[in-house]
Coordinates of C-alpha atoms in Angstrom, one line a residue:
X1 CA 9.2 7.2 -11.2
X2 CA 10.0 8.7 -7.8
X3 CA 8.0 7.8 -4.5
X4 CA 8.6 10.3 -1.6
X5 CA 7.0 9.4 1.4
X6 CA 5.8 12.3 4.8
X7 CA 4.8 12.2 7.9
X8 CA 7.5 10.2 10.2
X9 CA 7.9 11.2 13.8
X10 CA 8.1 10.9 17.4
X11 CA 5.2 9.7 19.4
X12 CA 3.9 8.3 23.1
X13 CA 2.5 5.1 23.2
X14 CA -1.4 5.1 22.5
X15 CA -0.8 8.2 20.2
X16 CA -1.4 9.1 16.1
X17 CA 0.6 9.1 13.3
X18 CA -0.2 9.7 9.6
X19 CA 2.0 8.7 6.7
X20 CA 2.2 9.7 3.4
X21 CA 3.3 8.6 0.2
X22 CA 3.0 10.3 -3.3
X23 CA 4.0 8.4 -6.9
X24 CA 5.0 11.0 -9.4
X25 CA 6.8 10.1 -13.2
X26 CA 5.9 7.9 -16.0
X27 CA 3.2 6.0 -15.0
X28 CA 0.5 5.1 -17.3
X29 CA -1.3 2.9 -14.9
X30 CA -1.2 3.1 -11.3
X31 CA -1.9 -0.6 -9.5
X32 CA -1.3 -1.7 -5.6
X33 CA 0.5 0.7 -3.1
X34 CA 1.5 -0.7 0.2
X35 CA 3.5 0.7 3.2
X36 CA 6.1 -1.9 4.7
X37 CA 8.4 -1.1 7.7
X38 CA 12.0 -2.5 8.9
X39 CA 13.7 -2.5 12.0
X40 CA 17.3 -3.1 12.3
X41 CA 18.6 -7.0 11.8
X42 CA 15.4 -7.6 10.5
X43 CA 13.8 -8.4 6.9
X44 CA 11.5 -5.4 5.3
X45 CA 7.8 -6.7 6.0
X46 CA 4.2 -5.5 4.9
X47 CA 2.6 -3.6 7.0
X48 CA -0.6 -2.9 5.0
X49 CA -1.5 -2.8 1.0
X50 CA -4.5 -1.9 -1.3
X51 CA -5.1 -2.7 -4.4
X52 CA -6.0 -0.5 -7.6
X53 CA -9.6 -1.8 -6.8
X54 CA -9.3 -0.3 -3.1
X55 CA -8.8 -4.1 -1.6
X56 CA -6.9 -4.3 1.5
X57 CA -4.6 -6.2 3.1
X58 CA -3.1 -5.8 6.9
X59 CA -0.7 -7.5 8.8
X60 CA -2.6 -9.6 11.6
X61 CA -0.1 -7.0 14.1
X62 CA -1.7 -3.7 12.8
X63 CA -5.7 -4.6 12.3
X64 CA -7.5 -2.6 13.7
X65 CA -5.3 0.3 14.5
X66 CA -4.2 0.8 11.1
X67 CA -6.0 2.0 7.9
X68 CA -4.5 2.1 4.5
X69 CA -6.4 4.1 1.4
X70 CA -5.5 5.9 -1.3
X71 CA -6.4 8.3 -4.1
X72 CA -5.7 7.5 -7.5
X73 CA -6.5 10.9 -9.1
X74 CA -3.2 12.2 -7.1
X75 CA -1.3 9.3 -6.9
X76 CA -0.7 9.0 -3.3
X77 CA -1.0 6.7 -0.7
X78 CA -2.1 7.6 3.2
X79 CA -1.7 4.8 6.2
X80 CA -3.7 6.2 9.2
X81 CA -2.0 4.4 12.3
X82 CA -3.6 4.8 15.9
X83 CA -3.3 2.9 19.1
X84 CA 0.3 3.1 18.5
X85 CA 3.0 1.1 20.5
X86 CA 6.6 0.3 20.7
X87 CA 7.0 -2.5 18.9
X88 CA 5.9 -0.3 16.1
X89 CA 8.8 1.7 15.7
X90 CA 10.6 1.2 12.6
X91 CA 11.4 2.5 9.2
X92 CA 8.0 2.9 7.1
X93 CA 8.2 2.0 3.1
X94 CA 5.8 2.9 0.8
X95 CA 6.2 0.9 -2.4
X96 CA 4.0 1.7 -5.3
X97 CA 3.3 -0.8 -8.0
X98 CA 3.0 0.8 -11.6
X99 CA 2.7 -0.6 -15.3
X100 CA 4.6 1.8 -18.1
X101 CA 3.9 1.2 -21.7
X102 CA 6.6 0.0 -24.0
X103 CA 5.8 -0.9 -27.4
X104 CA 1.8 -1.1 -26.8
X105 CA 2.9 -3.4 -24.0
X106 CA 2.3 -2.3 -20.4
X107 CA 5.3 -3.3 -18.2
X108 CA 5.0 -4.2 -14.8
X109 CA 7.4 -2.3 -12.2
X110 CA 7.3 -1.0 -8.3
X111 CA 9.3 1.4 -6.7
X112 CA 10.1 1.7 -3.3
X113 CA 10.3 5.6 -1.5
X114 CA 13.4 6.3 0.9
X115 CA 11.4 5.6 4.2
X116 CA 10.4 7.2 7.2
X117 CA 11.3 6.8 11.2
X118 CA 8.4 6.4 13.2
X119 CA 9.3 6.2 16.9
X120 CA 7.0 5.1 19.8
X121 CA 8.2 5.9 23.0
X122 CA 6.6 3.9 25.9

């Protein structure tokens, strides 16, 4: 499974970014997706997620501003982030959570997409 993920930039303070994120591969059943961001010397952290049954889940930092949704007919993932600010520059992760069959078994796996920068310049 590969996750690739769009829509990185440069931005002022107060402006609007969109990210992306599409799944593509072996998936027979396509669960949460959820965008996390790191910033150098720090851990990964979530940023938003949403479930297979569209519930969602924000970091207290980014309510309001940010909204995560998805569509499951083409596998991707969107986080619509406005009001942006400085302290939201970092390196955006989308990880998708999947489930593959194996044996008449579904297996439970994620994957995590290369990342992209989004800057906010004051």
């Amino acid at each position: 499974v590969q996750v690739v993920e769009s829509g990185g930039g440069l931005v002022q303070s107060g402006g609007s970014l969109t990210l992306s994120c599409v799944a593509s591969g072996n998936i027979d059943r396509l669960n949460g997706m959820g965008w996390y961001r790191q910033v150098p010397g720090k851990e990964r952290a979530l940023v938003a997620h949403i479930g297979s049954g569209g519930t969602t889940n924000y970091a207290d930092s980014v309510k309001g501003r940010f909204t995560i949704s998805r569509d499951n007919t083409k596998y991707t993932a969107h986080l619509q982030m406005n009001s942006l600010k400085p302290e939201d520059t970092a390196i955006y992760y989308c990880n998708v959570e999947f489930s593959i069959a194996i044996i008449e078994r579904l297996v439970d796996l994620s994957e995590w997409g290369q990342g992209t920068q989004v800057t906010v310049s004051s």
